[in-house]
mmCIF file of C-alpha atoms in Angstrom:
data_model
loop_
_atom_site.group_PDB
_atom_site.id
_atom_site.type_symbol
_atom_site.label_atom_id
_atom_site.label_comp_id
_atom_site.label_asym_id
_atom_site.label_seq_id
_atom_site.Cartn_x
_atom_site.Cartn_y
_atom_site.Cartn_z
ATOM 1 C CA LEU Q 1 114.731 81.251 58.550
ATOM 2 C CA ALA Q 2 112.869 83.771 56.451
ATOM 3 C CA LYS Q 3 113.979 87.299 57.005
ATOM 4 C CA THR Q 4 111.307 89.945 57.360
ATOM 5 C CA THR Q 5 111.767 93.547 56.348
ATOM 6 C CA GLN Q 6 109.495 96.297 57.605
ATOM 7 C CA PRO Q 7 109.896 100.058 57.887
ATOM 8 C CA ILE Q 8 111.701 101.249 61.037
ATOM 9 C CA SER Q 9 109.152 103.971 61.762
ATOM 10 C CA MET Q 10 105.977 105.600 60.477
ATOM 11 C CA ASP Q 11 104.030 108.701 61.437
ATOM 12 C CA SER Q 12 100.347 109.382 60.964
ATOM 13 C CA TYR Q 13 97.443 111.407 62.338
ATOM 14 C CA GLU Q 14 94.393 110.517 64.247
ATOM 15 C CA GLY Q 15 91.510 109.280 62.078
ATOM 16 C CA GLN Q 16 93.767 108.175 59.229
ATOM 17 C CA GLU Q 17 94.188 104.657 57.951
ATOM 18 C CA VAL Q 18 97.719 103.271 58.467
ATOM 19 C CA ASN Q 19 99.189 100.523 56.376
ATOM 20 C CA ILE Q 20 102.434 98.786 57.442
ATOM 21 C CA THR Q 21 104.000 96.502 54.906
ATOM 22 C CA CYS Q 22 106.262 93.545 55.744
ATOM 23 C CA SER Q 23 108.398 91.767 53.117
ATOM 24 C CA HIS Q 24 109.076 88.058 53.585
ATOM 25 C CA ASN Q 25 110.465 86.772 50.302
ATOM 26 C CA ASN Q 26 111.451 83.338 51.579
ATOM 27 C CA ILE Q 27 108.252 82.415 53.356
ATOM 28 C CA ALA Q 28 107.660 78.677 53.445
ATOM 29 C CA THR Q 29 104.468 76.908 52.352
ATOM 30 C CA ASN Q 30 103.403 76.064 55.939
ATOM 31 C CA ASP Q 31 104.153 79.391 57.489
ATOM 32 C CA TYR Q 32 101.619 81.836 58.822
ATOM 33 C CA ILE Q 33 102.079 85.585 58.994
ATOM 34 C CA THR Q 34 101.507 87.065 62.406
ATOM 35 C CA TRP Q 35 101.569 90.611 63.700
ATOM 36 C CA TYR Q 36 102.219 91.692 67.278
ATOM 37 C CA GLN Q 37 101.775 95.076 68.906
ATOM 38 C CA GLN Q 38 103.924 96.354 71.767
ATOM 39 C CA PHE Q 39 103.020 99.379 73.884
ATOM 40 C CA PRO Q 40 105.744 101.075 75.972
ATOM 41 C CA SER Q 41 106.728 99.129 79.075
ATOM 42 C CA GLN Q 42 104.642 96.136 78.065
ATOM 43 C CA GLY Q 43 105.261 92.814 76.396
ATOM 44 C CA PRO Q 44 104.080 92.327 72.818
ATOM 45 C CA ARG Q 45 100.558 91.077 72.233
ATOM 46 C CA PHE Q 46 99.006 89.225 69.336
ATOM 47 C CA ILE Q 47 96.810 91.332 67.034
ATOM 48 C CA ILE Q 48 96.217 89.352 63.829
ATOM 49 C CA GLN Q 49 97.319 86.312 61.901
ATOM 50 C CA GLY Q 50 96.767 85.102 58.337
ATOM 51 C CA TYR Q 51 97.884 82.599 55.787
ATOM 52 C CA LYS Q 52 96.565 84.029 52.505
ATOM 53 C CA THR Q 53 94.163 86.615 51.095
ATOM 54 C CA LYS Q 54 92.546 88.868 53.735
ATOM 55 C CA VAL Q 55 91.870 88.532 57.404
ATOM 56 C CA THR Q 56 89.921 91.079 59.469
ATOM 57 C CA ASN Q 57 89.184 91.343 63.167
ATOM 58 C CA GLU Q 58 88.051 94.036 65.519
ATOM 59 C CA VAL Q 59 91.486 95.597 65.674
ATOM 60 C CA ALA Q 60 93.030 95.403 62.192
ATOM 61 C CA SER Q 61 93.020 93.827 58.732
ATOM 62 C CA LEU Q 62 95.788 91.760 57.181
ATOM 63 C CA PHE Q 63 96.214 91.685 53.429
ATOM 64 C CA ILE Q 64 98.300 88.933 51.834
ATOM 65 C CA PRO Q 65 98.869 88.760 48.077
ATOM 66 C CA ALA Q 66 98.774 85.455 46.238
ATOM 67 C CA ASP Q 67 102.547 85.037 46.210
ATOM 68 C CA ARG Q 68 102.682 85.638 49.991
ATOM 69 C CA LYS Q 69 106.044 87.413 49.719
ATOM 70 C CA SER Q 70 104.713 90.349 51.552
ATOM 71 C CA SER Q 71 101.810 91.299 53.830
ATOM 72 C CA THR Q 72 100.186 94.561 54.859
ATOM 73 C CA LEU Q 73 98.767 95.315 58.278
ATOM 74 C CA SER Q 74 96.008 97.872 58.011
ATOM 75 C CA LEU Q 75 94.833 99.892 61.035
ATOM 76 C CA PRO Q 76 91.613 101.771 60.233
ATOM 77 C CA ARG Q 77 91.032 105.238 61.736
ATOM 78 C CA VAL Q 78 93.918 105.214 64.125
ATOM 79 C CA SER Q 79 93.924 107.015 67.454
ATOM 80 C CA LEU Q 80 96.660 108.186 69.766
ATOM 81 C CA SER Q 81 96.403 104.866 71.585
ATOM 82 C CA ASP Q 82 97.609 103.030 68.502
ATOM 83 C CA THR Q 83 101.094 104.486 69.045
ATOM 84 C CA ALA Q 84 103.201 101.370 69.489
ATOM 85 C CA VAL Q 85 105.754 99.118 67.883
ATOM 86 C CA TYR Q 86 104.384 96.593 65.406
ATOM 87 C CA TYR Q 87 106.225 93.379 64.674
ATOM 88 C CA CYS Q 88 105.744 91.066 61.691
ATOM 89 C CA LEU Q 89 106.599 87.393 62.256
ATOM 90 C CA VAL Q 90 106.877 84.577 59.774
ATOM 91 C CA ASP Q 91 108.762 81.321 59.348
ATOM 92 C CA TYR Q 92 109.585 80.038 62.776
ATOM 93 C CA SER Q 93 108.222 76.583 62.136
ATOM 94 C CA SER Q 94 111.528 75.170 60.949
ATOM 95 C CA ALA Q 95 113.842 75.801 63.869
ATOM 96 C CA SER Q 96 111.571 76.923 66.713
ATOM 97 C CA LYS Q 97 113.627 80.086 67.045
ATOM 98 C CA ILE Q 98 111.145 82.909 67.232
ATOM 99 C CA ILE Q 99 113.015 86.015 66.070
ATOM 100 C CA PHE Q 100 111.152 89.275 66.361
ATOM 101 C CA GLY Q 101 113.420 91.811 64.702
ATOM 102 C CA SER Q 102 113.182 95.549 65.253
ATOM 103 C CA GLY Q 103 109.550 96.139 64.297
ATOM 104 C CA THR Q 104 107.941 99.339 63.057
ATOM 105 C CA ARG Q 105 107.553 102.200 65.437
ATOM 106 C CA LEU Q 106 104.233 103.876 64.720
ATOM 107 C CA SER Q 107 103.618 107.354 66.078
ATOM 108 C CA ILE Q 108 100.139 108.880 65.891
ATOM 109 C CA ARG Q 109 99.733 112.629 66.246
ATOM 110 C CA PRO Q 110 96.620 114.634 67.109
ATOM 111 C CA ASN G 1 93.804 83.548 84.396
ATOM 112 C CA ALA G 2 97.470 84.256 85.132
ATOM 113 C CA GLY G 3 99.063 83.443 81.777
ATOM 114 C CA VAL G 4 102.813 84.161 81.893
ATOM 115 C CA THR G 5 104.096 85.449 85.248
ATOM 116 C CA GLN G 6 107.522 86.998 85.723
ATOM 117 C CA THR G 7 109.309 87.958 88.920
ATOM 118 C CA PRO G 8 110.771 90.257 90.023
ATOM 119 C CA LYS G 9 109.376 93.210 88.098
ATOM 120 C CA PHE G 10 112.270 95.507 89.088
ATOM 121 C CA GLN G 11 115.766 94.636 90.248
ATOM 122 C CA VAL G 12 119.066 96.504 90.762
ATOM 123 C CA LEU G 13 122.234 94.495 90.791
ATOM 124 C CA LYS G 14 125.865 95.307 91.355
ATOM 125 C CA THR G 15 128.385 94.293 88.733
ATOM 126 C CA GLY G 16 129.463 90.738 89.350
ATOM 127 C CA GLN G 17 126.385 89.646 91.271
ATOM 128 C CA SER G 18 124.255 86.761 90.077
ATOM 129 C CA MET G 19 120.507 86.441 90.079
ATOM 130 C CA THR G 20 117.622 84.486 88.613
ATOM 131 C CA LEU G 21 114.604 85.894 86.828
ATOM 132 C CA GLN G 22 111.632 83.646 87.321
ATOM 133 C CA CYS G 23 109.074 82.760 84.673
ATOM 134 C CA ALA G 24 106.014 80.575 85.080
ATOM 135 C CA GLN G 25 103.117 79.805 82.757
ATOM 136 C CA ASP G 26 99.870 78.044 83.541
ATOM 137 C CA MET G 27 98.781 77.297 79.982
ATOM 138 C CA ASN G 28 100.599 73.976 79.664
ATOM 139 C CA HIS G 29 102.657 75.413 76.794
ATOM 140 C CA GLU G 30 105.598 73.418 75.457
ATOM 141 C CA TYR G 31 107.517 76.372 74.066
ATOM 142 C CA MET G 32 109.084 79.019 76.331
ATOM 143 C CA SER G 33 111.614 81.706 75.616
ATOM 144 C CA TRP G 34 113.393 84.687 77.077
ATOM 145 C CA TYR G 35 114.004 87.983 75.268
ATOM 146 C CA ARG G 36 115.794 91.180 76.224
ATOM 147 C CA GLN G 37 114.858 94.567 74.978
ATOM 148 C CA ASP G 38 117.197 97.525 75.215
ATOM 149 C CA PRO G 39 115.749 101.063 75.103
ATOM 150 C CA GLY G 40 114.323 101.926 71.708
ATOM 151 C CA MET G 41 115.252 98.525 70.315
ATOM 152 C CA GLY G 42 113.511 95.373 69.237
ATOM 153 C CA LEU G 43 113.321 92.061 71.066
ATOM 154 C CA ARG G 44 116.363 89.795 71.024
ATOM 155 C CA LEU G 45 116.052 86.102 71.762
ATOM 156 C CA ILE G 46 118.320 84.907 74.606
ATOM 157 C CA HIS G 47 117.369 81.231 75.153
ATOM 158 C CA TYR G 48 114.423 79.113 74.380
ATOM 159 C CA SER G 49 112.980 75.711 75.257
ATOM 160 C CA VAL G 50 110.809 73.371 73.268
ATOM 161 C CA GLY G 51 109.851 71.249 76.248
ATOM 162 C CA ALA G 52 110.915 70.132 79.673
ATOM 163 C CA GLY G 53 114.567 69.119 79.700
ATOM 164 C CA ILE G 54 115.319 70.770 76.343
ATOM 165 C CA THR G 55 116.859 74.207 75.956
ATOM 166 C CA ASP G 56 118.787 75.963 73.185
ATOM 167 C CA GLN G 57 120.512 79.214 72.549
ATOM 168 C CA GLY G 58 119.014 82.225 70.829
ATOM 169 C CA GLU G 59 120.625 85.326 69.345
ATOM 170 C CA VAL G 60 122.330 86.659 72.454
ATOM 171 C CA PRO G 61 122.941 83.832 74.957
ATOM 172 C CA ASN G 62 126.295 84.885 76.412
ATOM 173 C CA GLY G 63 126.148 85.607 80.164
ATOM 174 C CA TYR G 64 122.876 83.789 80.686
ATOM 175 C CA ASN G 65 121.881 80.269 81.620
ATOM 176 C CA VAL G 66 118.510 78.554 81.523
ATOM 177 C CA SER G 67 116.981 75.256 82.592
ATOM 178 C CA ARG G 68 113.579 73.661 82.090
ATOM 179 C CA SER G 69 112.916 71.100 84.767
ATOM 180 C CA THR G 70 109.140 71.407 84.463
ATOM 181 C CA THR G 71 106.697 72.457 81.737
ATOM 182 C CA GLU G 72 105.567 75.428 83.806
ATOM 183 C CA ASP G 73 108.842 77.075 84.785
ATOM 184 C CA PHE G 74 111.717 78.568 82.768
ATOM 185 C CA PRO G 75 114.105 80.577 84.941
ATOM 186 C CA LEU G 76 116.835 82.803 83.453
ATOM 187 C CA ARG G 77 120.087 83.056 85.389
ATOM 188 C CA LEU G 78 122.559 85.884 85.116
ATOM 189 C CA LEU G 79 125.882 84.370 86.060
ATOM 190 C CA SER G 80 127.920 87.541 86.741
ATOM 191 C CA ALA G 81 125.938 90.696 86.021
ATOM 192 C CA ALA G 82 127.496 93.352 83.813
ATOM 193 C CA PRO G 83 126.245 96.859 82.995
ATOM 194 C CA SER G 84 125.652 95.677 79.424
ATOM 195 C CA GLN G 85 122.919 93.426 80.813
ATOM 196 C CA THR G 86 120.838 96.398 81.944
ATOM 197 C CA SER G 87 117.647 95.818 79.943
ATOM 198 C CA VAL G 88 114.043 94.769 80.113
ATOM 199 C CA TYR G 89 113.545 91.016 80.029
ATOM 200 C CA PHE G 90 110.459 89.363 78.673
ATOM 201 C CA CYS G 91 109.416 85.759 79.090
ATOM 202 C CA ALA G 92 107.114 84.216 76.508
ATOM 203 C CA SER G 93 105.320 80.963 75.946
ATOM 204 C CA SER G 94 103.316 79.318 73.156
ATOM 205 C CA GLN G 95 101.762 75.924 72.518
ATOM 206 C CA GLY G 96 104.472 75.124 70.035
ATOM 207 C CA GLY G 97 107.270 76.756 68.043
ATOM 208 C CA SER G 98 105.387 76.751 64.779
ATOM 209 C CA SER G 99 104.145 79.918 63.152
ATOM 210 C CA GLY G 100 100.506 79.094 63.723
ATOM 211 C CA ASN G 101 100.774 79.389 67.490
ATOM 212 C CA THR G 102 100.068 82.589 69.393
ATOM 213 C CA ILE G 103 102.874 83.792 71.626
ATOM 214 C CA TYR G 104 102.011 85.080 75.117
ATOM 215 C CA PHE G 105 104.316 87.442 76.976
ATOM 216 C CA GLY G 106 104.864 88.260 80.581
ATOM 217 C CA GLU G 107 104.800 91.831 81.837
ATOM 218 C CA GLY G 108 108.573 92.166 81.809
ATOM 219 C CA SER G 109 111.390 92.418 84.353
ATOM 220 C CA TRP G 110 113.353 95.663 84.517
ATOM 221 C CA LEU G 111 116.968 94.971 85.413
ATOM 222 C CA THR G 112 119.620 97.620 86.176
ATOM 223 C CA VAL G 113 123.230 96.662 86.705
ATOM 224 C CA VAL G 114 125.376 99.324 88.369
#
């Protein structure tokens, strides 16, 4: 299984753009990169998924370089409500074991 | 539009007691799993199932049993509760175990073992 590495925590301020990078050096050809968001006392929820280049939806953008060994989740103009834990997932196609890891704890300040 | 439903939401157990956390999904998903999350920590996979009649161990399976008699249900049994099992438990499901499938989570079950 590919191991993902992401920062344990990040701080930012309201109105700023936040970029969270995930490293996944051993990503396999068939694997997607998916990000989940977890608010306190709730289960994680899907926010964005990509395979290569750039994906954008109403919540975030996902940038994936050509070598796909890393990816960056971009949250534009964050607000206090974006305070959450963000998980990067890749490579669970081979063994069906979906391992989440520790995620990145994002704190947004006024 | 129920999605993934977990019961109970809150439970207090005494050390040594057993109990079952229920999980049901109405999306006809093949893949189901259980995670635990300790305060301030990430999710750890306990057990998972790739279909009815098939289960396997995750990262932290000790002290827990699962079964998958139907596609819809995936109960988690605590055999003899210990204080170390105090945690929040999340059930999840997805169409498959491949990385292109979205994972849906229940609202969580808060378990305290005293």
